[in-house]
C-alpha cells in the first residue's frame, strides 16, 4: 500500500530484477523504514545467482545543525571474487557524506568513500558514471565565514579504483590544504575595495614531484 498524502510510510518498494553475464540474475527487494521525521533507512537486499547475497543500506538524517547520509554495501564470500589468488572474498563499500554547522560561522564537512577492491564499481555499478570511475574521494574539511573572512582547512586523499592507471596520472593528496580569503571596502558605496586570496598546501603522491606550495594574490580596486 502507498500513502495518499505527503507523509512517508514504512514498507516495501518496487523490486528490481536484472541480469548480467558475470553476476547472473539479480533480484533486489528494497524496504523503507520511516524511523522518525528526521531519520530514515532504506535496506536493499540483493541476490546474485552467481555471486551470493548482498545487503545494501542507506541511512539519512536531517537535524537542525547536521545533515548527511551513510551508505553501506556488504557482500560476504563472493563466489566470483578472485583477486591475488584469494577466492570467495568479502566485498564492501562505505560512503559517508556529513555536514555539521557549528556556532559562530564554522562548518565541518566529511565526504569519504572506501571500497574493498578495485573491481567493485566494475561489477556492481550501473551506467558509465559508475563503471568508469578511476578513483574515489576522501575529504574532511572545516570552514569559517563572516563578513570579511573565508577560511578553509582540509585533508584530501583518493583511493585509486583503476589499477591500470599509471602512477604519474594518479591524483595528489593534500595533507593538509589551507585557504584564506579576505575582503574589505571603504566609502558609502564601497568604492575602495581590497583583499587577498591565499593558499598553502602539502601535495603527496607515490611518484613525481612532492612538497609544499604557497601562493597569495592581493588585490585592490576603485
JSON list of C-alpha atoms in Angstrom, two decimals:
[
{"chain": "A", "resi": 1, "resn": "UNK", "atom": "CA", "xyz": [0.00, 0.00, 0.00]},
{"chain": "A", "resi": 2, "resn": "UNK", "atom": "CA", "xyz": [1.04, 3.63, -0.52]},
{"chain": "A", "resi": 3, "resn": "UNK", "atom": "CA", "xyz": [0.40, 6.85, 1.41]},
{"chain": "A", "resi": 4, "resn": "UNK", "atom": "CA", "xyz": [-2.22, 9.10, -0.14]},
{"chain": "A", "resi": 5, "resn": "UNK", "atom": "CA", "xyz": [-0.66, 12.36, 1.09]},
{"chain": "A", "resi": 6, "resn": "UNK", "atom": "CA", "xyz": [2.85, 13.77, 1.51]},
{"chain": "A", "resi": 7, "resn": "UNK", "atom": "CA", "xyz": [3.66, 11.70, 4.60]},
{"chain": "A", "resi": 8, "resn": "UNK", "atom": "CA", "xyz": [6.26, 8.95, 4.47]},
{"chain": "A", "resi": 9, "resn": "UNK", "atom": "CA", "xyz": [5.39, 5.36, 5.18]},
{"chain": "A", "resi": 10, "resn": "UNK", "atom": "CA", "xyz": [7.46, 2.29, 6.04]},
{"chain": "A", "resi": 11, "resn": "UNK", "atom": "CA", "xyz": [7.16, -0.67, 3.72]},
{"chain": "A", "resi": 12, "resn": "UNK", "atom": "CA", "xyz": [8.48, -2.45, 0.66]},
{"chain": "A", "resi": 13, "resn": "UNK", "atom": "CA", "xyz": [9.35, -0.54, -2.52]},
{"chain": "A", "resi": 14, "resn": "UNK", "atom": "CA", "xyz": [9.22, -1.78, -6.09]},
{"chain": "A", "resi": 15, "resn": "UNK", "atom": "CA", "xyz": [11.57, -4.76, -6.62]},
{"chain": "A", "resi": 16, "resn": "UNK", "atom": "CA", "xyz": [14.34, -4.65, -9.19]},
{"chain": "A", "resi": 17, "resn": "UNK", "atom": "CA", "xyz": [15.10, -7.60, -11.47]},
{"chain": "A", "resi": 18, "resn": "UNK", "atom": "CA", "xyz": [18.12, -7.73, -13.77]},
{"chain": "A", "resi": 19, "resn": "UNK", "atom": "CA", "xyz": [20.77, -9.89, -15.36]},
{"chain": "A", "resi": 20, "resn": "UNK", "atom": "CA", "xyz": [24.45, -9.55, -16.24]},
{"chain": "A", "resi": 21, "resn": "UNK", "atom": "CA", "xyz": [26.78, -12.03, -17.90]},
{"chain": "A", "resi": 22, "resn": "UNK", "atom": "CA", "xyz": [29.12, -12.07, -14.91]},
{"chain": "A", "resi": 23, "resn": "UNK", "atom": "CA", "xyz": [26.80, -11.85, -11.91]},
{"chain": "A", "resi": 24, "resn": "UNK", "atom": "CA", "xyz": [23.85, -13.81, -13.29]},
{"chain": "A", "resi": 25, "resn": "UNK", "atom": "CA", "xyz": [20.29, -12.96, -12.39]},
{"chain": "A", "resi": 26, "resn": "UNK", "atom": "CA", "xyz": [19.74, -10.26, -9.78]},
{"chain": "A", "resi": 27, "resn": "UNK", "atom": "CA", "xyz": [16.73, -9.70, -7.55]},
{"chain": "A", "resi": 28, "resn": "UNK", "atom": "CA", "xyz": [16.58, -6.67, -5.23]},
{"chain": "A", "resi": 29, "resn": "UNK", "atom": "CA", "xyz": [13.69, -6.06, -2.83]},
{"chain": "A", "resi": 30, "resn": "UNK", "atom": "CA", "xyz": [14.10, -2.63, -1.13]},
{"chain": "A", "resi": 31, "resn": "UNK", "atom": "CA", "xyz": [12.46, -1.93, 2.21]},
{"chain": "A", "resi": 32, "resn": "UNK", "atom": "CA", "xyz": [11.97, 1.62, 3.50]},
{"chain": "A", "resi": 33, "resn": "UNK", "atom": "CA", "xyz": [11.83, 2.39, 7.24]},
{"chain": "A", "resi": 34, "resn": "UNK", "atom": "CA", "xyz": [10.41, 5.74, 8.31]},
{"chain": "A", "resi": 35, "resn": "UNK", "atom": "CA", "xyz": [12.20, 5.84, 11.65]},
{"chain": "A", "resi": 36, "resn": "UNK", "atom": "CA", "xyz": [11.34, 9.44, 12.58]},
{"chain": "A", "resi": 37, "resn": "UNK", "atom": "CA", "xyz": [10.70, 12.77, 10.84]},
{"chain": "A", "resi": 38, "resn": "UNK", "atom": "CA", "xyz": [14.44, 13.46, 10.86]},
{"chain": "A", "resi": 39, "resn": "UNK", "atom": "CA", "xyz": [15.72, 9.90, 10.16]},
{"chain": "A", "resi": 40, "resn": "UNK", "atom": "CA", "xyz": [15.05, 7.17, 7.64]},
{"chain": "A", "resi": 41, "resn": "UNK", "atom": "CA", "xyz": [16.67, 3.95, 6.46]},
{"chain": "A", "resi": 42, "resn": "UNK", "atom": "CA", "xyz": [16.42, 2.04, 3.20]},
{"chain": "A", "resi": 43, "resn": "UNK", "atom": "CA", "xyz": [17.55, -1.60, 3.11]},
{"chain": "A", "resi": 44, "resn": "UNK", "atom": "CA", "xyz": [18.22, -3.18, -0.28]},
{"chain": "A", "resi": 45, "resn": "UNK", "atom": "CA", "xyz": [18.96, -6.91, -0.01]},
{"chain": "A", "resi": 46, "resn": "UNK", "atom": "CA", "xyz": [20.06, -8.30, -3.38]},
{"chain": "A", "resi": 47, "resn": "UNK", "atom": "CA", "xyz": [20.51, -11.87, -4.55]},
{"chain": "A", "resi": 48, "resn": "UNK", "atom": "CA", "xyz": [23.04, -12.53, -7.34]},
{"chain": "A", "resi": 49, "resn": "UNK", "atom": "CA", "xyz": [22.78, -16.10, -8.59]},
{"chain": "A", "resi": 50, "resn": "UNK", "atom": "CA", "xyz": [26.50, -16.27, -9.46]},
{"chain": "A", "resi": 51, "resn": "UNK", "atom": "CA", "xyz": [27.88, -14.28, -6.53]},
{"chain": "A", "resi": 52, "resn": "UNK", "atom": "CA", "xyz": [25.68, -14.61, -3.48]},
{"chain": "A", "resi": 53, "resn": "UNK", "atom": "CA", "xyz": [23.75, -12.26, -1.21]},
{"chain": "A", "resi": 54, "resn": "UNK", "atom": "CA", "xyz": [24.50, -8.52, -0.93]},
{"chain": "A", "resi": 55, "resn": "UNK", "atom": "CA", "xyz": [22.98, -6.23, 1.69]},
{"chain": "A", "resi": 56, "resn": "UNK", "atom": "CA", "xyz": [22.94, -2.54, 0.84]},
{"chain": "A", "resi": 57, "resn": "UNK", "atom": "CA", "xyz": [21.63, 0.17, 3.14]},
{"chain": "A", "resi": 58, "resn": "UNK", "atom": "CA", "xyz": [21.28, 3.94, 3.17]},
{"chain": "A", "resi": 59, "resn": "UNK", "atom": "CA", "xyz": [20.72, 5.88, 6.40]},
{"chain": "A", "resi": 60, "resn": "UNK", "atom": "CA", "xyz": [19.73, 9.55, 6.08]},
{"chain": "A", "resi": 61, "resn": "UNK", "atom": "CA", "xyz": [19.39, 12.22, 8.75]},
{"chain": "A", "resi": 62, "resn": "UNK", "atom": "CA", "xyz": [18.35, 15.87, 8.73]},
{"chain": "A", "resi": 63, "resn": "UNK", "atom": "CA", "xyz": [18.80, 17.75, 12.01]},
{"chain": "A", "resi": 64, "resn": "UNK", "atom": "CA", "xyz": [18.72, 21.50, 12.70]},
{"chain": "A", "resi": 65, "resn": "UNK", "atom": "CA", "xyz": [22.53, 21.73, 12.62]},
{"chain": "A", "resi": 66, "resn": "UNK", "atom": "CA", "xyz": [23.54, 18.49, 10.88]},
{"chain": "A", "resi": 67, "resn": "UNK", "atom": "CA", "xyz": [22.62, 16.51, 7.80]},
{"chain": "A", "resi": 68, "resn": "UNK", "atom": "CA", "xyz": [24.01, 13.66, 5.78]},
{"chain": "A", "resi": 69, "resn": "UNK", "atom": "CA", "xyz": [23.79, 10.08, 4.60]},
{"chain": "A", "resi": 70, "resn": "UNK", "atom": "CA", "xyz": [25.65, 6.85, 5.27]},
{"chain": "A", "resi": 71, "resn": "UNK", "atom": "CA", "xyz": [25.57, 4.16, 2.56]},
{"chain": "A", "resi": 72, "resn": "UNK", "atom": "CA", "xyz": [26.94, 0.66, 3.18]},
{"chain": "A", "resi": 73, "resn": "UNK", "atom": "CA", "xyz": [27.16, -2.38, 0.88]},
{"chain": "A", "resi": 74, "resn": "UNK", "atom": "CA", "xyz": [28.37, -5.77, 2.09]},
{"chain": "A", "resi": 75, "resn": "UNK", "atom": "CA", "xyz": [28.64, -8.97, 0.06]},
{"chain": "A", "resi": 76, "resn": "UNK", "atom": "CA", "xyz": [30.24, -11.85, 2.02]},
{"chain": "A", "resi": 77, "resn": "UNK", "atom": "CA", "xyz": [32.07, -14.66, 0.24]},
{"chain": "A", "resi": 78, "resn": "UNK", "atom": "CA", "xyz": [31.64, -13.51, -3.34]},
{"chain": "A", "resi": 79, "resn": "UNK", "atom": "CA", "xyz": [31.77, -16.75, -5.33]},
{"chain": "A", "resi": 80, "resn": "UNK", "atom": "CA", "xyz": [33.35, -15.00, -8.34]},
{"chain": "A", "resi": 81, "resn": "UNK", "atom": "CA", "xyz": [35.89, -12.87, -6.48]},
{"chain": "A", "resi": 82, "resn": "UNK", "atom": "CA", "xyz": [39.45, -13.88, -7.32]},
{"chain": "A", "resi": 83, "resn": "UNK", "atom": "CA", "xyz": [41.95, -11.14, -6.50]},
{"chain": "A", "resi": 84, "resn": "UNK", "atom": "CA", "xyz": [45.57, -12.03, -5.94]},
{"chain": "A", "resi": 85, "resn": "UNK", "atom": "CA", "xyz": [44.84, -15.74, -5.68]},
{"chain": "A", "resi": 86, "resn": "UNK", "atom": "CA", "xyz": [42.19, -15.28, -2.96]},
{"chain": "A", "resi": 87, "resn": "UNK", "atom": "CA", "xyz": [38.70, -16.55, -3.76]},
{"chain": "A", "resi": 88, "resn": "UNK", "atom": "CA", "xyz": [35.35, -16.12, -2.03]},
{"chain": "A", "resi": 89, "resn": "UNK", "atom": "CA", "xyz": [36.42, -12.75, -0.66]},
{"chain": "A", "resi": 90, "resn": "UNK", "atom": "CA", "xyz": [34.17, -10.46, 1.34]},
{"chain": "A", "resi": 91, "resn": "UNK", "atom": "CA", "xyz": [33.41, -7.29, -0.60]},
{"chain": "A", "resi": 92, "resn": "UNK", "atom": "CA", "xyz": [32.12, -3.99, 0.69]},
{"chain": "A", "resi": 93, "resn": "UNK", "atom": "CA", "xyz": [31.59, -0.30, 0.08]},
{"chain": "A", "resi": 94, "resn": "UNK", "atom": "CA", "xyz": [31.12, 2.54, 2.61]},
{"chain": "A", "resi": 95, "resn": "UNK", "atom": "CA", "xyz": [30.28, 6.16, 1.77]},
{"chain": "A", "resi": 96, "resn": "UNK", "atom": "CA", "xyz": [29.72, 8.92, 4.36]},
{"chain": "A", "resi": 97, "resn": "UNK", "atom": "CA", "xyz": [28.54, 12.42, 3.42]},
{"chain": "A", "resi": 98, "resn": "UNK", "atom": "CA", "xyz": [28.14, 14.58, 6.55]},
{"chain": "A", "resi": 99, "resn": "UNK", "atom": "CA", "xyz": [27.75, 18.33, 7.13]},
{"chain": "A", "resi": 100, "resn": "UNK", "atom": "CA", "xyz": [27.62, 19.97, 10.57]},
{"chain": "A", "resi": 101, "resn": "UNK", "atom": "CA", "xyz": [27.01, 23.69, 11.10]},
{"chain": "A", "resi": 102, "resn": "UNK", "atom": "CA", "xyz": [28.85, 24.85, 14.22]},
{"chain": "A", "resi": 103, "resn": "UNK", "atom": "CA", "xyz": [28.39, 28.09, 16.19]},
{"chain": "A", "resi": 104, "resn": "UNK", "atom": "CA", "xyz": [29.92, 31.42, 15.11]},
{"chain": "A", "resi": 105, "resn": "UNK", "atom": "CA", "xyz": [30.20, 30.66, 11.38]},
{"chain": "A", "resi": 106, "resn": "UNK", "atom": "CA", "xyz": [32.11, 27.37, 11.49]},
{"chain": "A", "resi": 107, "resn": "UNK", "atom": "CA", "xyz": [31.17, 24.30, 9.46]},
{"chain": "A", "resi": 108, "resn": "UNK", "atom": "CA", "xyz": [32.56, 20.75, 9.26]},
{"chain": "A", "resi": 109, "resn": "UNK", "atom": "CA", "xyz": [32.11, 18.51, 6.24]},
{"chain": "A", "resi": 110, "resn": "UNK", "atom": "CA", "xyz": [33.12, 14.91, 5.57]},
{"chain": "A", "resi": 111, "resn": "UNK", "atom": "CA", "xyz": [32.77, 13.25, 2.17]},
{"chain": "A", "resi": 112, "resn": "UNK", "atom": "CA", "xyz": [34.61, 9.94, 2.22]},
{"chain": "A", "resi": 113, "resn": "UNK", "atom": "CA", "xyz": [34.27, 6.61, 0.47]},
{"chain": "A", "resi": 114, "resn": "UNK", "atom": "CA", "xyz": [36.05, 3.27, 0.61]},
{"chain": "A", "resi": 115, "resn": "UNK", "atom": "CA", "xyz": [35.66, 0.11, -1.45]},
{"chain": "A", "resi": 116, "resn": "UNK", "atom": "CA", "xyz": [37.13, -3.28, -0.67]},
{"chain": "A", "resi": 117, "resn": "UNK", "atom": "CA", "xyz": [38.72, -3.82, -4.10]},
{"chain": "A", "resi": 118, "resn": "UNK", "atom": "CA", "xyz": [39.40, -2.19, -7.45]},
{"chain": "A", "resi": 119, "resn": "UNK", "atom": "CA", "xyz": [36.63, -4.11, -9.23]},
{"chain": "A", "resi": 120, "resn": "UNK", "atom": "CA", "xyz": [33.68, -3.05, -7.06]},
{"chain": "A", "resi": 121, "resn": "UNK", "atom": "CA", "xyz": [32.27, -0.43, -9.42]},
{"chain": "A", "resi": 122, "resn": "UNK", "atom": "CA", "xyz": [33.07, -2.53, -12.48]},
{"chain": "A", "resi": 123, "resn": "UNK", "atom": "CA", "xyz": [30.98, -5.40, -11.07]},
{"chain": "A", "resi": 124, "resn": "UNK", "atom": "CA", "xyz": [28.11, -3.58, -9.37]},
{"chain": "A", "resi": 125, "resn": "UNK", "atom": "CA", "xyz": [27.71, -0.02, -10.68]},
{"chain": "A", "resi": 126, "resn": "UNK", "atom": "CA", "xyz": [25.17, 0.78, -13.37]},
{"chain": "A", "resi": 127, "resn": "UNK", "atom": "CA", "xyz": [25.80, 3.23, -16.18]},
{"chain": "A", "resi": 128, "resn": "UNK", "atom": "CA", "xyz": [29.01, 4.88, -17.39]},
{"chain": "A", "resi": 129, "resn": "UNK", "atom": "CA", "xyz": [29.02, 7.38, -14.50]},
{"chain": "A", "resi": 130, "resn": "UNK", "atom": "CA", "xyz": [29.71, 4.48, -12.11]},
{"chain": "A", "resi": 131, "resn": "UNK", "atom": "CA", "xyz": [31.61, 1.88, -14.07]},
{"chain": "A", "resi": 132, "resn": "UNK", "atom": "CA", "xyz": [34.14, 4.41, -15.43]},
{"chain": "A", "resi": 133, "resn": "UNK", "atom": "CA", "xyz": [35.29, 5.70, -12.03]},
{"chain": "A", "resi": 134, "resn": "UNK", "atom": "CA", "xyz": [39.09, 5.84, -11.76]},
{"chain": "A", "resi": 135, "resn": "UNK", "atom": "CA", "xyz": [39.24, 6.77, -8.06]},
{"chain": "A", "resi": 136, "resn": "UNK", "atom": "CA", "xyz": [37.03, 7.70, -5.10]},
{"chain": "A", "resi": 137, "resn": "UNK", "atom": "CA", "xyz": [37.47, 10.75, -2.88]},
{"chain": "A", "resi": 138, "resn": "UNK", "atom": "CA", "xyz": [38.13, 11.07, 0.84]},
{"chain": "A", "resi": 139, "resn": "UNK", "atom": "CA", "xyz": [37.71, 14.59, 2.12]},
{"chain": "A", "resi": 140, "resn": "UNK", "atom": "CA", "xyz": [37.41, 16.22, 5.54]},
{"chain": "A", "resi": 141, "resn": "UNK", "atom": "CA", "xyz": [37.24, 19.99, 5.83]},
{"chain": "A", "resi": 142, "resn": "UNK", "atom": "CA", "xyz": [36.44, 22.77, 8.27]},
{"chain": "A", "resi": 143, "resn": "UNK", "atom": "CA", "xyz": [35.39, 26.22, 7.09]},
{"chain": "A", "resi": 144, "resn": "UNK", "atom": "CA", "xyz": [34.70, 29.61, 8.63]},
{"chain": "A", "resi": 145, "resn": "UNK", "atom": "CA", "xyz": [32.82, 32.56, 7.15]},
{"chain": "A", "resi": 146, "resn": "UNK", "atom": "CA", "xyz": [31.92, 36.03, 8.34]},
{"chain": "A", "resi": 147, "resn": "UNK", "atom": "CA", "xyz": [31.58, 39.48, 6.77]},
{"chain": "A", "resi": 148, "resn": "UNK", "atom": "CA", "xyz": [35.27, 39.78, 5.85]},
{"chain": "A", "resi": 149, "resn": "UNK", "atom": "CA", "xyz": [36.91, 36.36, 6.17]},
{"chain": "A", "resi": 150, "resn": "UNK", "atom": "CA", "xyz": [36.63, 32.99, 4.42]},
{"chain": "A", "resi": 151, "resn": "UNK", "atom": "CA", "xyz": [38.84, 30.29, 5.94]},
{"chain": "A", "resi": 152, "resn": "UNK", "atom": "CA", "xyz": [39.14, 26.65, 4.92]},
{"chain": "A", "resi": 153, "resn": "UNK", "atom": "CA", "xyz": [41.29, 23.75, 6.12]},
{"chain": "A", "resi": 154, "resn": "UNK", "atom": "CA", "xyz": [41.16, 20.30, 4.55]},
{"chain": "A", "resi": 155, "resn": "UNK", "atom": "CA", "xyz": [42.75, 16.92, 4.27]},
{"chain": "A", "resi": 156, "resn": "UNK", "atom": "CA", "xyz": [42.03, 15.16, 0.98]},
{"chain": "A", "resi": 157, "resn": "UNK", "atom": "CA", "xyz": [43.05, 11.75, -0.29]},
{"chain": "A", "resi": 158, "resn": "UNK", "atom": "CA", "xyz": [41.94, 9.38, -3.05]},
{"chain": "A", "resi": 159, "resn": "UNK", "atom": "CA", "xyz": [41.57, 5.61, -3.33]},
{"chain": "A", "resi": 160, "resn": "UNK", "atom": "CA", "xyz": [42.56, 4.55, -6.83]},
{"chain": "A", "resi": 161, "resn": "UNK", "atom": "CA", "xyz": [39.98, 2.24, -8.41]},
{"chain": "A", "resi": 162, "resn": "UNK", "atom": "CA", "xyz": [41.59, 1.80, -11.82]},
{"chain": "A", "resi": 163, "resn": "UNK", "atom": "CA", "xyz": [44.63, -0.38, -11.06]},
{"chain": "A", "resi": 164, "resn": "UNK", "atom": "CA", "xyz": [45.94, 0.17, -14.61]},
{"chain": "A", "resi": 165, "resn": "UNK", "atom": "CA", "xyz": [46.16, 3.93, -14.09]},
{"chain": "A", "resi": 166, "resn": "UNK", "atom": "CA", "xyz": [49.85, 4.96, -14.22]},
{"chain": "A", "resi": 167, "resn": "UNK", "atom": "CA", "xyz": [51.28, 6.36, -11.01]},
{"chain": "A", "resi": 168, "resn": "UNK", "atom": "CA", "xyz": [52.06, 9.62, -12.82]},
{"chain": "A", "resi": 169, "resn": "UNK", "atom": "CA", "xyz": [48.34, 10.09, -13.63]},
{"chain": "A", "resi": 170, "resn": "UNK", "atom": "CA", "xyz": [47.01, 9.43, -10.13]},
{"chain": "A", "resi": 171, "resn": "UNK", "atom": "CA", "xyz": [45.76, 12.41, -8.10]},
{"chain": "A", "resi": 172, "resn": "UNK", "atom": "CA", "xyz": [47.76, 14.11, -5.38]},
{"chain": "A", "resi": 173, "resn": "UNK", "atom": "CA", "xyz": [46.73, 14.00, -1.74]},
{"chain": "A", "resi": 174, "resn": "UNK", "atom": "CA", "xyz": [46.50, 17.35, 0.04]},
{"chain": "A", "resi": 175, "resn": "UNK", "atom": "CA", "xyz": [47.76, 16.75, 3.58]},
{"chain": "A", "resi": 176, "resn": "UNK", "atom": "CA", "xyz": [46.82, 19.41, 4.58]},
{"chain": "A", "resi": 177, "resn": "UNK", "atom": "CA", "xyz": [45.45, 22.26, 2.48]},
{"chain": "A", "resi": 178, "resn": "UNK", "atom": "CA", "xyz": [44.77, 25.71, 3.98]},
{"chain": "A", "resi": 179, "resn": "UNK", "atom": "CA", "xyz": [42.97, 28.56, 2.24]},
{"chain": "A", "resi": 180, "resn": "UNK", "atom": "CA", "xyz": [42.17, 32.12, 3.32]},
{"chain": "A", "resi": 181, "resn": "UNK", "atom": "CA", "xyz": [40.26, 34.94, 1.66]},
{"chain": "A", "resi": 182, "resn": "UNK", "atom": "CA", "xyz": [39.77, 38.47, 2.99]},
{"chain": "A", "resi": 183, "resn": "UNK", "atom": "CA", "xyz": [37.56, 41.27, 1.67]},
{"chain": "A", "resi": 184, "resn": "UNK", "atom": "CA", "xyz": [37.22, 44.87, 2.92]},
{"chain": "A", "resi": 185, "resn": "UNK", "atom": "CA", "xyz": [35.90, 48.12, 1.50]},
{"chain": "A", "resi": 186, "resn": "UNK", "atom": "CA", "xyz": [35.65, 51.82, 2.30]},
{"chain": "A", "resi": 187, "resn": "UNK", "atom": "CA", "xyz": [33.21, 54.50, 1.30]},
{"chain": "A", "resi": 188, "resn": "UNK", "atom": "CA", "xyz": [29.46, 54.87, 1.41]},
{"chain": "A", "resi": 189, "resn": "UNK", "atom": "CA", "xyz": [29.05, 52.58, -1.61]},
{"chain": "A", "resi": 190, "resn": "UNK", "atom": "CA", "xyz": [32.22, 50.56, -1.10]},
{"chain": "A", "resi": 191, "resn": "UNK", "atom": "CA", "xyz": [34.12, 52.47, -3.79]},
{"chain": "A", "resi": 192, "resn": "UNK", "atom": "CA", "xyz": [37.52, 51.40, -2.46]},
{"chain": "A", "resi": 193, "resn": "UNK", "atom": "CA", "xyz": [37.91, 47.64, -2.03]},
{"chain": "A", "resi": 194, "resn": "UNK", "atom": "CA", "xyz": [40.89, 45.48, -1.15]},
{"chain": "A", "resi": 195, "resn": "UNK", "atom": "CA", "xyz": [41.65, 41.96, -0.03]},
{"chain": "A", "resi": 196, "resn": "UNK", "atom": "CA", "xyz": [43.62, 38.83, -0.83]},
{"chain": "A", "resi": 197, "resn": "UNK", "atom": "CA", "xyz": [43.40, 35.13, -1.69]},
{"chain": "A", "resi": 198, "resn": "UNK", "atom": "CA", "xyz": [45.99, 32.78, -0.21]},
{"chain": "A", "resi": 199, "resn": "UNK", "atom": "CA", "xyz": [46.64, 29.05, -0.14]},
{"chain": "A", "resi": 200, "resn": "UNK", "atom": "CA", "xyz": [49.17, 26.74, 1.47]},
{"chain": "A", "resi": 201, "resn": "UNK", "atom": "CA", "xyz": [49.08, 23.02, 0.68]},
{"chain": "A", "resi": 202, "resn": "UNK", "atom": "CA", "xyz": [51.26, 19.93, 1.04]},
{"chain": "A", "resi": 203, "resn": "UNK", "atom": "CA", "xyz": [50.97, 17.66, -2.02]},
{"chain": "A", "resi": 204, "resn": "UNK", "atom": "CA", "xyz": [51.85, 13.99, -1.56]},
{"chain": "A", "resi": 205, "resn": "UNK", "atom": "CA", "xyz": [51.99, 11.12, -4.06]},
{"chain": "A", "resi": 206, "resn": "UNK", "atom": "CA", "xyz": [53.98, 7.91, -4.53]},
{"chain": "A", "resi": 207, "resn": "UNK", "atom": "CA", "xyz": [55.69, 9.26, -7.63]},
{"chain": "A", "resi": 208, "resn": "UNK", "atom": "CA", "xyz": [56.67, 12.56, -9.19]},
{"chain": "A", "resi": 209, "resn": "UNK", "atom": "CA", "xyz": [57.22, 15.91, -7.57]},
{"chain": "A", "resi": 210, "resn": "UNK", "atom": "CA", "xyz": [56.02, 16.29, -3.97]},
{"chain": "A", "resi": 211, "resn": "UNK", "atom": "CA", "xyz": [56.12, 19.13, -1.48]},
{"chain": "A", "resi": 212, "resn": "UNK", "atom": "CA", "xyz": [54.55, 22.31, -0.20]},
{"chain": "A", "resi": 213, "resn": "UNK", "atom": "CA", "xyz": [53.11, 25.06, -2.36]},
{"chain": "A", "resi": 214, "resn": "UNK", "atom": "CA", "xyz": [52.13, 28.53, -1.19]},
{"chain": "A", "resi": 215, "resn": "UNK", "atom": "CA", "xyz": [50.60, 31.41, -3.12]},
{"chain": "A", "resi": 216, "resn": "UNK", "atom": "CA", "xyz": [48.99, 34.73, -2.26]},
{"chain": "A", "resi": 217, "resn": "UNK", "atom": "CA", "xyz": [47.15, 37.14, -4.56]},
{"chain": "A", "resi": 218, "resn": "UNK", "atom": "CA", "xyz": [46.48, 40.59, -3.02]},
{"chain": "A", "resi": 219, "resn": "UNK", "atom": "CA", "xyz": [44.07, 42.92, -4.81]},
{"chain": "A", "resi": 220, "resn": "UNK", "atom": "CA", "xyz": [42.87, 46.50, -4.60]},
{"chain": "A", "resi": 221, "resn": "UNK", "atom": "CA", "xyz": [40.26, 48.26, -6.70]},
{"chain": "A", "resi": 222, "resn": "UNK", "atom": "CA", "xyz": [38.42, 51.54, -7.02]}
]
